[in-house]
XYZ file of C-alpha atoms in Angstrom:
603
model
C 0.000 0.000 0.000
C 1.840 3.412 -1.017
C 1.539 5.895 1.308
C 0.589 8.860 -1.543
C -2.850 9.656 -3.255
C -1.647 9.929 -6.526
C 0.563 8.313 -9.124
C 2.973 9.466 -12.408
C 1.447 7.859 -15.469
C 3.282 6.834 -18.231
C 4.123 9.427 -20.728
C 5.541 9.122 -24.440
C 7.943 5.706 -24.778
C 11.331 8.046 -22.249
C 9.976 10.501 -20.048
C 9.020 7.753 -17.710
C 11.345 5.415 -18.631
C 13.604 5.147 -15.538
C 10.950 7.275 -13.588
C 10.399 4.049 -11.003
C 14.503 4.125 -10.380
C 13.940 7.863 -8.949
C 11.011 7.984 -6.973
C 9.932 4.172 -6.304
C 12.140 4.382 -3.136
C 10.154 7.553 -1.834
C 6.676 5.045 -2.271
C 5.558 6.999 -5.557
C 3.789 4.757 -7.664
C 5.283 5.151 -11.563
C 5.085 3.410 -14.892
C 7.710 2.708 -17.700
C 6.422 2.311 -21.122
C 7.713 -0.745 -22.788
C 7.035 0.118 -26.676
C 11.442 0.608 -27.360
C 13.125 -2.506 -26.392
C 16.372 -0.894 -28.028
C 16.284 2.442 -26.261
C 15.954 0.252 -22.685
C 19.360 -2.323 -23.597
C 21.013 1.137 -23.794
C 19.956 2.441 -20.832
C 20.610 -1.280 -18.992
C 24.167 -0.969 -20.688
C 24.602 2.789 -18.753
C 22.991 1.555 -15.423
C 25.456 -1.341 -15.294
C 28.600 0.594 -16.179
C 27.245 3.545 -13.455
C 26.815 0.904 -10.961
C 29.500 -1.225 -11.757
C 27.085 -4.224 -12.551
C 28.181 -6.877 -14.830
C 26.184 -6.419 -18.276
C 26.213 -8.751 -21.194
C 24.686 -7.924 -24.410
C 21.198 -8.992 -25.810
C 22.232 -8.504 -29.948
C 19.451 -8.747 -32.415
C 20.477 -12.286 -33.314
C 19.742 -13.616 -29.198
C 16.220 -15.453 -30.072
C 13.536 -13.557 -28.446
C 15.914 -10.658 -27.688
C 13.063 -8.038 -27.758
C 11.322 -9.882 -24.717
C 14.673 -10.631 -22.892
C 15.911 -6.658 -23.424
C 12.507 -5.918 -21.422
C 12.805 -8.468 -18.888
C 16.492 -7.712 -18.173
C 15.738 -3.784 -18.097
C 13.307 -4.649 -15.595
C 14.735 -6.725 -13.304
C 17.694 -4.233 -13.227
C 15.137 -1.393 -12.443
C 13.483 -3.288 -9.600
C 17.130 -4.974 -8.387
C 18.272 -1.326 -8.173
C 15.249 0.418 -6.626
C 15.261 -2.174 -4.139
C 18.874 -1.041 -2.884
C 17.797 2.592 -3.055
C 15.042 1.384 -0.606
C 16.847 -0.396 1.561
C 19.393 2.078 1.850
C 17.124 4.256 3.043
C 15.319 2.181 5.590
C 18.901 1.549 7.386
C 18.849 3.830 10.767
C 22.099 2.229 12.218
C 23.920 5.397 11.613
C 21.093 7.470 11.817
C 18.324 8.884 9.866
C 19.089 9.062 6.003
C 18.664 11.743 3.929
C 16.612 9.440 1.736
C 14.330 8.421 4.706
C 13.961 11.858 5.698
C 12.627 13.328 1.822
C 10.717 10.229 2.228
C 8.634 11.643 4.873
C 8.898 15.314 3.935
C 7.461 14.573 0.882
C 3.784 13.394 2.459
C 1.295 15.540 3.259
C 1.090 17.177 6.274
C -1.885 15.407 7.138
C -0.555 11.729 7.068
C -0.663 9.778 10.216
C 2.478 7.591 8.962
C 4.260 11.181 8.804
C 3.490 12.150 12.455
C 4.030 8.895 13.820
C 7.748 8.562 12.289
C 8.121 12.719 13.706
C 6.711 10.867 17.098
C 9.252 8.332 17.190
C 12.600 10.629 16.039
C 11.871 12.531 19.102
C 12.462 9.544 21.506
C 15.649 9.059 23.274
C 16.222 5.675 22.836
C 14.981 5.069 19.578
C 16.816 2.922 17.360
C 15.687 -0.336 17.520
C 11.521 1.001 17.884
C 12.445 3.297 14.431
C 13.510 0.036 12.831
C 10.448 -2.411 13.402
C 8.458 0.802 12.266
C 10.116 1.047 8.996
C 10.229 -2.194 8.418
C 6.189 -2.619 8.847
C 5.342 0.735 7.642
C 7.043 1.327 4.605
C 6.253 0.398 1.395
C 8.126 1.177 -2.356
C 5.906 2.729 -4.768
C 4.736 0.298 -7.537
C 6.653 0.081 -10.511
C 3.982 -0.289 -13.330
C 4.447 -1.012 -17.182
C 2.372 -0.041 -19.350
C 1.898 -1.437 -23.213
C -0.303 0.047 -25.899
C -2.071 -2.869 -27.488
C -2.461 -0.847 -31.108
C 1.012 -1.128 -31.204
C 1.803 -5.405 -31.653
C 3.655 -5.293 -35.451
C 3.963 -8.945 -36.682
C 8.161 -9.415 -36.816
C 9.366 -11.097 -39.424
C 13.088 -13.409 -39.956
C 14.428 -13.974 -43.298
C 11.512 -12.728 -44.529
C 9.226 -14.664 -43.147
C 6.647 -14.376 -40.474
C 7.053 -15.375 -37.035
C 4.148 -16.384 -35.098
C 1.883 -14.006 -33.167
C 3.618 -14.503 -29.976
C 6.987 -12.538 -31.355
C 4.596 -9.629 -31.987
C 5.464 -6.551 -30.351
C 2.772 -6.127 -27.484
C 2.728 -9.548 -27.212
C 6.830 -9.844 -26.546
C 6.731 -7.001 -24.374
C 4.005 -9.130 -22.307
C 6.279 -12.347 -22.115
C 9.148 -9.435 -20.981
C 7.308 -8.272 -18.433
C 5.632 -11.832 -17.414
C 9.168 -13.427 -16.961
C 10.582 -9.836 -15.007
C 10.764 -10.298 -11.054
C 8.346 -7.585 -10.233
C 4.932 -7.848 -8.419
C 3.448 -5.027 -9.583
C 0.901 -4.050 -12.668
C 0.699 -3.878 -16.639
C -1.764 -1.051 -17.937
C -3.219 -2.058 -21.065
C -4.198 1.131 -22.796
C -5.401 2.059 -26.344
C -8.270 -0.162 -26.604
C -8.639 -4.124 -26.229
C -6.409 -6.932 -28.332
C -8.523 -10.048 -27.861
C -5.183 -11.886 -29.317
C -3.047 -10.264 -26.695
C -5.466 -10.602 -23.883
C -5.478 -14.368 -24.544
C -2.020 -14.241 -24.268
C -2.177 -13.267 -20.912
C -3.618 -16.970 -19.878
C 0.007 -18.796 -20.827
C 1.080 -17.099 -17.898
C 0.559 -18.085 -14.092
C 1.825 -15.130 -12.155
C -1.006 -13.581 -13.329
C -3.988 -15.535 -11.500
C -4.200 -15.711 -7.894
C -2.415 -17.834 -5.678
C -4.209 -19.134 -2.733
C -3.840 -16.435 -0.397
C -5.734 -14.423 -3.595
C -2.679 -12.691 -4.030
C -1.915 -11.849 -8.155
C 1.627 -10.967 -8.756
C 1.259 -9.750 -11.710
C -1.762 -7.306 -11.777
C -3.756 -6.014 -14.944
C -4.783 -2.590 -14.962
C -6.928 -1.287 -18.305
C -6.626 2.408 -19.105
C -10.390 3.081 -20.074
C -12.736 6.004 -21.526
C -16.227 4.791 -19.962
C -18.177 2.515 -17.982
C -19.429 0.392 -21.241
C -15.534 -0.235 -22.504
C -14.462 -1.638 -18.983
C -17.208 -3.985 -18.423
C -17.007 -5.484 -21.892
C -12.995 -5.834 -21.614
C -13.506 -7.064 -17.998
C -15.864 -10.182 -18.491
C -13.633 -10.621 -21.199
C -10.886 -11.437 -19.256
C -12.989 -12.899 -16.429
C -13.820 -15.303 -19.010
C -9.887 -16.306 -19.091
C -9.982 -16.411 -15.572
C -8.221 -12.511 -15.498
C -9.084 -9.922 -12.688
C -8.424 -6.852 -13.225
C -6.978 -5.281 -10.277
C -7.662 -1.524 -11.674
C -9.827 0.303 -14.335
C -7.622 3.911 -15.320
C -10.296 6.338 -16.459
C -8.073 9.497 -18.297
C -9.679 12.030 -19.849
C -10.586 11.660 -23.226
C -8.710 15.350 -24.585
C -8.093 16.831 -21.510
C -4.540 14.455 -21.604
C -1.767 14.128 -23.120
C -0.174 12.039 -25.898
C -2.810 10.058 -28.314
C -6.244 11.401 -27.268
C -8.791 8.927 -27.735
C -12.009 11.356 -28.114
C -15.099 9.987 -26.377
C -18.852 10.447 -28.399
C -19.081 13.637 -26.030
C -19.145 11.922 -22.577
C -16.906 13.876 -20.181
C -15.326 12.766 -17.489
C -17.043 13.690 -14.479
C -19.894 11.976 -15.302
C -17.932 9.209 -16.603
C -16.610 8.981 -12.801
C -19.907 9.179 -11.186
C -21.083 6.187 -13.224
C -17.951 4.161 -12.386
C -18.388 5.470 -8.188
C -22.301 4.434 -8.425
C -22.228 1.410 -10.486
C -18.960 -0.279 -8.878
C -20.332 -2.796 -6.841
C -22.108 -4.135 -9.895
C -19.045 -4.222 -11.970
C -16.940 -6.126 -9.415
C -19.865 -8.549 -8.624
C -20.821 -9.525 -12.785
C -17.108 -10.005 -13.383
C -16.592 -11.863 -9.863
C -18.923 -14.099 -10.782
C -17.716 -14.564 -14.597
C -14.049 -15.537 -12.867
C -15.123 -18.048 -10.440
C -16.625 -20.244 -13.322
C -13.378 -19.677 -15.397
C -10.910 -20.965 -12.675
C -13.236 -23.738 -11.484
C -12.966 -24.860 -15.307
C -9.391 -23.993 -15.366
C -8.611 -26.287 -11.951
C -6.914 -23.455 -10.277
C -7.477 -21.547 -6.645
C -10.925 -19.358 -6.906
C -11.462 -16.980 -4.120
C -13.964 -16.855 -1.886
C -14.885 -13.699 -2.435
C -14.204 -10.595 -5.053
C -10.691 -9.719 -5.433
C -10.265 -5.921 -4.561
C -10.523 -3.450 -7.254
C -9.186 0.266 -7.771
C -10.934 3.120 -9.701
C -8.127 5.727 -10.651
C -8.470 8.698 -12.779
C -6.352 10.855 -14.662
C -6.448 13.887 -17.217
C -6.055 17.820 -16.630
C -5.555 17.899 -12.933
C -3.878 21.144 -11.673
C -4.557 21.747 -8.185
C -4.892 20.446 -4.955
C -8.899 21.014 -4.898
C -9.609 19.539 -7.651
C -7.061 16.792 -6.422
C -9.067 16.361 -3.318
C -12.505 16.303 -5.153
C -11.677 13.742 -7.337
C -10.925 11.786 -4.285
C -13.772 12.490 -2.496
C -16.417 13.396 -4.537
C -15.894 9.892 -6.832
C -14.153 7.830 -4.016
C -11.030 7.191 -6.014
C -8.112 5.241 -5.142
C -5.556 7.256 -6.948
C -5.067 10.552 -9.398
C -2.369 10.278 -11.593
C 0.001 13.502 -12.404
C 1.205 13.486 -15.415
C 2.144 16.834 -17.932
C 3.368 18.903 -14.828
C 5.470 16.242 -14.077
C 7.420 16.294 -17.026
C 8.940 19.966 -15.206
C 10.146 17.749 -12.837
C 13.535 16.425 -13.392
C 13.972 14.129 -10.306
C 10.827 12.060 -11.220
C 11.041 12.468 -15.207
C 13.578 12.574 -17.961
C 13.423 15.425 -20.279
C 16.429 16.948 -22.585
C 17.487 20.212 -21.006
C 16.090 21.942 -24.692
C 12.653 20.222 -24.862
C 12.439 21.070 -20.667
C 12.930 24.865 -21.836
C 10.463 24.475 -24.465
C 7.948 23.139 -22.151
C 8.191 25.584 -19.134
C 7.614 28.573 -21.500
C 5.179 26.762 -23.395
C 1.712 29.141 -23.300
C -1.546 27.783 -24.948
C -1.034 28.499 -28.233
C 2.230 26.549 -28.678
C -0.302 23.165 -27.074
C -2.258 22.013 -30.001
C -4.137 18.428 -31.050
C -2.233 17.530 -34.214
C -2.292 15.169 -36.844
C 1.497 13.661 -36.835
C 0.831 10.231 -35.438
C 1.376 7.790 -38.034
C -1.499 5.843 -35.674
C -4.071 8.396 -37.455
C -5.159 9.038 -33.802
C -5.386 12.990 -32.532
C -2.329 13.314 -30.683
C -1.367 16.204 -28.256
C 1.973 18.312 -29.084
C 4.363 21.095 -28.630
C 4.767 23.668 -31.065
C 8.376 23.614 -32.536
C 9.398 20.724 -30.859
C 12.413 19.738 -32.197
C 11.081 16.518 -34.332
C 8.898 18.773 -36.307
C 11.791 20.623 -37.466
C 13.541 18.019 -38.407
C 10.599 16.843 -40.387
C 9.764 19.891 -42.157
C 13.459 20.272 -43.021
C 13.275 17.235 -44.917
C 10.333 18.349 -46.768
C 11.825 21.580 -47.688
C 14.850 19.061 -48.984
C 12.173 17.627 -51.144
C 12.811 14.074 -49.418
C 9.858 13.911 -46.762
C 9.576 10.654 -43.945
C 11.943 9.667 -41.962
C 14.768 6.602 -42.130
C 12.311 4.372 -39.393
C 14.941 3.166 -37.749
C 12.854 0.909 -35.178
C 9.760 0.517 -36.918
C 7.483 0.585 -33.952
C 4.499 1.444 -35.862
C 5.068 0.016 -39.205
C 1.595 -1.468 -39.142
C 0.325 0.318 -42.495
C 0.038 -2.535 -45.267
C -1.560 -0.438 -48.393
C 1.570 -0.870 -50.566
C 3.185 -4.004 -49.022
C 3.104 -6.727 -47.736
C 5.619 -6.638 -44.680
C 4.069 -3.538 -42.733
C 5.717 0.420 -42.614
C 5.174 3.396 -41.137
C 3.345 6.135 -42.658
C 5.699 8.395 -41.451
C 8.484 6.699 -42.744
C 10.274 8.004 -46.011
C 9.235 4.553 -47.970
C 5.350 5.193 -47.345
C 5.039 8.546 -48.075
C 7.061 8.273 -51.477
C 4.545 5.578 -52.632
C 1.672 7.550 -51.213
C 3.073 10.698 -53.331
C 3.456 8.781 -56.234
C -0.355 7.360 -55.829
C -1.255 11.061 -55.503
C 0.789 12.381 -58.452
C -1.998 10.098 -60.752
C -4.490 11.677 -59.763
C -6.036 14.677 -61.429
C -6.551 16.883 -58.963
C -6.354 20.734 -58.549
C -3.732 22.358 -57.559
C -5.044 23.465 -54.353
C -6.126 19.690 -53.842
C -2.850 18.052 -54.812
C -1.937 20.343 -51.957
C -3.947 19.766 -49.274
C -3.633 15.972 -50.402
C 0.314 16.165 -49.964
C 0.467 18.090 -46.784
C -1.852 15.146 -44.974
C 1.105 12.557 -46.060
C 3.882 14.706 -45.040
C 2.334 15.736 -41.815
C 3.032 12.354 -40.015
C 5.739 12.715 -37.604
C 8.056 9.820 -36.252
C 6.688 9.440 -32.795
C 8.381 5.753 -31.735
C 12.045 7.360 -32.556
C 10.971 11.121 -31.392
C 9.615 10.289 -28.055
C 12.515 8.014 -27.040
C 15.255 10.492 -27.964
C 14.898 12.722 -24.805
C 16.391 10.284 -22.744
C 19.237 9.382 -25.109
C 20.255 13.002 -24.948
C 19.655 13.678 -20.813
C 21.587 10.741 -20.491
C 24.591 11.666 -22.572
C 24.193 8.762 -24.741
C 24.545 8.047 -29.006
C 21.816 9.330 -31.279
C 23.574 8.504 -34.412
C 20.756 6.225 -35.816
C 17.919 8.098 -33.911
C 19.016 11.615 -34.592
C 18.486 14.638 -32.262
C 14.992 15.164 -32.624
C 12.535 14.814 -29.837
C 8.558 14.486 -30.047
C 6.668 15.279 -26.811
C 3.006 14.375 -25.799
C 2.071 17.183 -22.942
C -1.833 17.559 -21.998
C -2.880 21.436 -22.485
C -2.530 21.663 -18.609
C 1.045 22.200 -19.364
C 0.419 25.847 -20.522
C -0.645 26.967 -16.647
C 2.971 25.048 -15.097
C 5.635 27.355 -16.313
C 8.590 26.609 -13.450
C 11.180 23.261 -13.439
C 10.013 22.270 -10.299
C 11.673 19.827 -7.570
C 10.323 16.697 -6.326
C 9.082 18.424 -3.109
C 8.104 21.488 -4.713
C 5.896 19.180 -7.019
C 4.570 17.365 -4.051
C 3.694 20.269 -2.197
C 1.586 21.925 -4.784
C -0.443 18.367 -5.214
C -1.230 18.603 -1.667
C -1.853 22.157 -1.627
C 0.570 23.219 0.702
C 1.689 25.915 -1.809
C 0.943 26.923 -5.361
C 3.394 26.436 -8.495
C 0.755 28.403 -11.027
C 1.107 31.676 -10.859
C -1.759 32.453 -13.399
C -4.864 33.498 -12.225
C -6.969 32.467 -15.296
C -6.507 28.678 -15.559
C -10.345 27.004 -15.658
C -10.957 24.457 -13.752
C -10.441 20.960 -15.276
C -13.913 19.757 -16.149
C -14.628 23.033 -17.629
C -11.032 22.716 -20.083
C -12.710 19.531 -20.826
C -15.429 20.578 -21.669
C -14.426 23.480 -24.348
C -11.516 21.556 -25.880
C -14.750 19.200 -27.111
C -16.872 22.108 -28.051
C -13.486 22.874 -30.119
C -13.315 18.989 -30.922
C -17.050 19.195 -32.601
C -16.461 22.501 -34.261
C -13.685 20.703 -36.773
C -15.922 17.497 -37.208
C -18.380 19.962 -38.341
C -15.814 21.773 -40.588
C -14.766 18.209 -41.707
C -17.989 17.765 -43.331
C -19.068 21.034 -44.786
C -20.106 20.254 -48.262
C -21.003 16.716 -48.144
C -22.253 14.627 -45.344
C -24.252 11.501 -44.491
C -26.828 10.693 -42.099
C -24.467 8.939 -40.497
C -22.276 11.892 -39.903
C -25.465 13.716 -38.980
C -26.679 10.923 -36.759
C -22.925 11.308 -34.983
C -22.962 15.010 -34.676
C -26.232 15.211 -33.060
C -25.190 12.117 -30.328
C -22.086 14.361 -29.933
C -24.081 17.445 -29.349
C -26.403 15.891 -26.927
C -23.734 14.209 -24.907
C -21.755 17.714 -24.047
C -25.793 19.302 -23.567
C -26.058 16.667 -20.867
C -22.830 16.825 -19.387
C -23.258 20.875 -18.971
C -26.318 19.881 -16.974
C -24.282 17.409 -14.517
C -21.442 19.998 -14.091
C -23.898 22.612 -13.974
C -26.003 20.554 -10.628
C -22.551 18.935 -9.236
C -19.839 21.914 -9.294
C -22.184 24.590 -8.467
C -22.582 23.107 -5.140
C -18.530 22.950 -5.172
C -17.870 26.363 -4.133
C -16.228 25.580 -1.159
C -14.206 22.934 -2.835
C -13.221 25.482 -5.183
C -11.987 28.589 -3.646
C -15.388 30.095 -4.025
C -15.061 29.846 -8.077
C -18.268 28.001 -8.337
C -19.597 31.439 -10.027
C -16.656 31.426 -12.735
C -17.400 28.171 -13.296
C -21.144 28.148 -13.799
C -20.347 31.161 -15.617
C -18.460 29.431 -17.928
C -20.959 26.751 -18.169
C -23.252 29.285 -19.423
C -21.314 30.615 -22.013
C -20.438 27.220 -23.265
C -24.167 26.205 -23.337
C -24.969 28.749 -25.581
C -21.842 28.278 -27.997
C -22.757 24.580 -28.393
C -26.937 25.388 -28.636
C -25.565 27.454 -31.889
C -24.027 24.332 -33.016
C -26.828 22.239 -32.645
C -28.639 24.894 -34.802
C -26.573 24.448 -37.455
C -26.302 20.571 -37.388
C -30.174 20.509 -37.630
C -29.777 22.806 -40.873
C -27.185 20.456 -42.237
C -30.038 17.608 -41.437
C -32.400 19.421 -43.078
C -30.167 20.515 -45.812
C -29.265 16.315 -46.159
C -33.070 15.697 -46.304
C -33.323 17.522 -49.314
């Protein structure tokens, strides 16, 4: 059991990376992304020279070598976190100064905290301060997380390998065969293939104690997705330990838009329908293991309901907690102005802390053709649009992470790699198009950005190490919250403004979450309608309308739950049902005009 209310979630494929190895000791739950096998074997290599561990290569030719880089990485992580831990547990000389930023870091109102400040005042305290430690303390969790949309078939001598050497599927078996007792987040959506997977492996269904050592967690959008994906795995025999609601736009990297459900009432149907969840897929997993011969418990396993996506201050911190009785709040853009918990190149970090909201903007670069949150001028982008002034658009694809596109071959590739978007230029070039089409046309192509290489290469550069195949250009995925955190923060700093014992944002006009939310959707809706303009279906009118009632009936929840909030809120419950006005009447305008396009259909 940590001792802190929220977590660090993972962000992009480095900032996390090696997050666990600098805060895990201090019990802050964290979560390394597993998508670049090669980027972790060079980090292993530098952790074992900086530590003077014995390290022995895992080439490309070691069979399996993706899913052995991942499990050695980990096992080093954990094997060094531990020592950091128990380092810092060891009074016999004294109190440490890791054991003291342990407890400065809670909040003032922990009991744990008071009780260790009770103890350090005794005389004779040694031997107490030990057994206290020993029962009290805990490591945070180190977490992995893999996106399922990312599981590329690998190929050898040009021919297939079977679907367990896919990517998500070897970064399972890496994790699977790692030491650690801790979680894998499954985000992006389900991977029925994948999930099945999951069955070949036994640390992942409970022993009979009804401890799991390995623990799912599924990063989810609503109520529906996580009941459907957990009787899935129920089915398999698969708890899942935690559902991870994040904001649908309100977050950073790939935003995975919702049909216009926002997230606090999203929450309030996970807080009030709960008990229903756990008990359908408690009931689903006791047939499963009965059929599978293994250990069923005699009761429901426990579950966590964590949230994350635009949280900025301590209140709404603390009503997230309270108001939808969750476990956990995870942290993550201001984080990334934290270089003790993340790892960010000292340019990108500059980038970031004077970033304002103009320079945050939902783009189009992901070669997953999923929105995806970015910086302005980040440093990838430049790269990229100096190779299109060079007339020689893509990139090299070095790792070939997301080389899933099969439209001109048979092996998959990236659409923003070089190869693809020469074929898809040469498709274009026989077409008879207008100018201004041919245009528009090309700059969709070129737009795609290398995201598996440009959100690895921060921590190649922090950490001093080669970038001759990756290159010097980094991609990063902060949330819009990022425009209202403008200071590299410490650790305690960080900590402090979380539990509201000061204030890192100095502006006085950041809205409250629910209400960013909320108008980054109005924005959302306002370029589906421009998509259509023209030409649309009754399908794209049926959608529109679903959209627009969605946000009309969140407006009412926010408009009932956070005007009662004002206390919660520093007295801004009138900004914020101000807000809520204004915002009604922008999207009753839009509803206007999608009936006139309905009408205009109809004729």
């Amino acid at each position: 059991m940590t001792p802190h209310s929220f977590h660090i979630p993972v962000m992009g494929i480095a900032f996390t990376i090696d997050t666990p190895l600098k805060v895990s000791h201090l019990g802050i739950d964290s979560a390394i992304s597993l998508v670049d096998d090669i980027l972790m074997e060079k980090l292993r290599r530098m952790y074992c020279e900086k530590f003077e561990m014995p390290y022995h290569e895992i080439h490309e030719g070691i069979e399996d070598f993706r899913a052995k880089r991942i499990t050695s990485y980990l096992n080093l992580i954990k094997e060094l976190a531990e020592k950091r831990f128990e380092r810092l547990k060891d009074v016999s000389r004294g109190c440490s100064d890791g054991l003291k930023q342990y407890f400065d870091l809670l909040p003032n109102t922990s009991l744990l905290k008071q009780r260790f400040i009770d103890l350090t005042q005794k005389t004779d305290r040694t031997a107490s301060l030990k057994e206290f430690l020993d029962e009290n303390l805990s490591m945070g969790n180190i977490e992995v997380n893999i996106m399922t949309k990312l599981d590329r078939e690998n190929y050898r001598h040009k021919k297939p390998l079977p679907n367990k050497y896919n990517d998500a599927h070897a970064a399972l078996r890496g994790y699977a065969n790692s030491h650690l007792s801790s979680s894998v987040i499954f985000s992006a959506g389900m991977n029925p293939r994948l999930y099945g997977y999951i069955e070949e492996f036994d640390d992942f269904y409970p022993d009979e104690n009804g401890i799991i050592k390995k623990r799912i967690i599924l990063k989810v959008s609503d109520y529906r997705s996580a009941l459907i994906q957990g009787k899935f795995l129920a089915k398999k025999g698969l708890w899942v330990s935690e559902y991870r609601i994040e904001s649908g736009l309100n977050c950073g990297g790939h935003a995975f838009a919702t049909d216009g459900h926002l997230m606090g009432p999203i929450l309030a149907q996970f807080r009030d329908r709960k008990e229903e969840l756990v008990s359908e897929t408690y009931a689903i997993l006791v047939h499963a293991l009965s059929q599978k011969k293994r250990y069923v418990p005699q009761s429901a396993l426990p579950v966590k309901i964590t949230a994350q996506g635009g949280v900025g201050t301590s209140e709404e911190h603390d009503f997230l907690l309270e108001h939808y009785k969750l476990d956990s709040v995870g942290w993550g853009t201001p984080f990334l102005l934290v270089p003790e918990a993340t790892t960010v190149d000292d340019t990108t970090l500059k980038k970031l802390s004077q970033a304002k909201e103009k320079d945050l903007y939902l783009s189009n670069i992901s070669p997953l053709g999923v929105p995806f949150n970015s910086l302005r001028g980040n440093t990838k982008d430049l790269e990229k649009l100096a190779n299109i002034q060079k007339n020689r658009p893509g990139s090299a694809c070095p790792k070939k992470y997301v080389a899933l596109n099969k439209e001109f071959t048979n092996e998959g590739i990236c659409m923003a790699s070089r190869q693809y978007q020469h074929l898809k230029i040469q498709e274009l070039d026989k077409k008879d198009l207008s100018t201004q089409a041919r245009q528009a046309a090309y700059d969709k192509i070129v737009e795609k950005s290398c995201a598996c290489v440009g959100l690895g290469t921060s921590a190649l550069l922090k950490h001093g190490l080669d970038t001759k195949t990756e290159g010097d250009g980094v991609s990063i995925c902060p949330g819009p919250n990022m425009a209202y955190f403008s200071k590299i923060a410490s650790l305690r700093e960080m900590m402090q403004h979380i539990y509201g014992e000061s204030n890192l944002i100095k502006r006085t006009d950041r809205p409250n979450m629910f209400i960013k939310e909320l108008k980054i959707y109005v924005d959302f809706l306002k370029g589906k309608m421009e998509e259509v303009q023209g030409s649309i279906t009754d399908k794209q009118v049926a959608y529109l309308s679903t959209f627009t009632t969605n946000l009309h009936e969140g407006i009412s929840y926010y408009q009932t739950i956070l005007g009662r909030a004002n206390k919660t809120f520093n007295d801004n419950s009138s900004q914020i049902l101000e807000a809520l006005k204004d915002l009604k009447v922008v999207l009753d305008k839009l509803l206007g005009e999608i009936r006139g396009l309905k009408a205009t259909n109809a004729l």
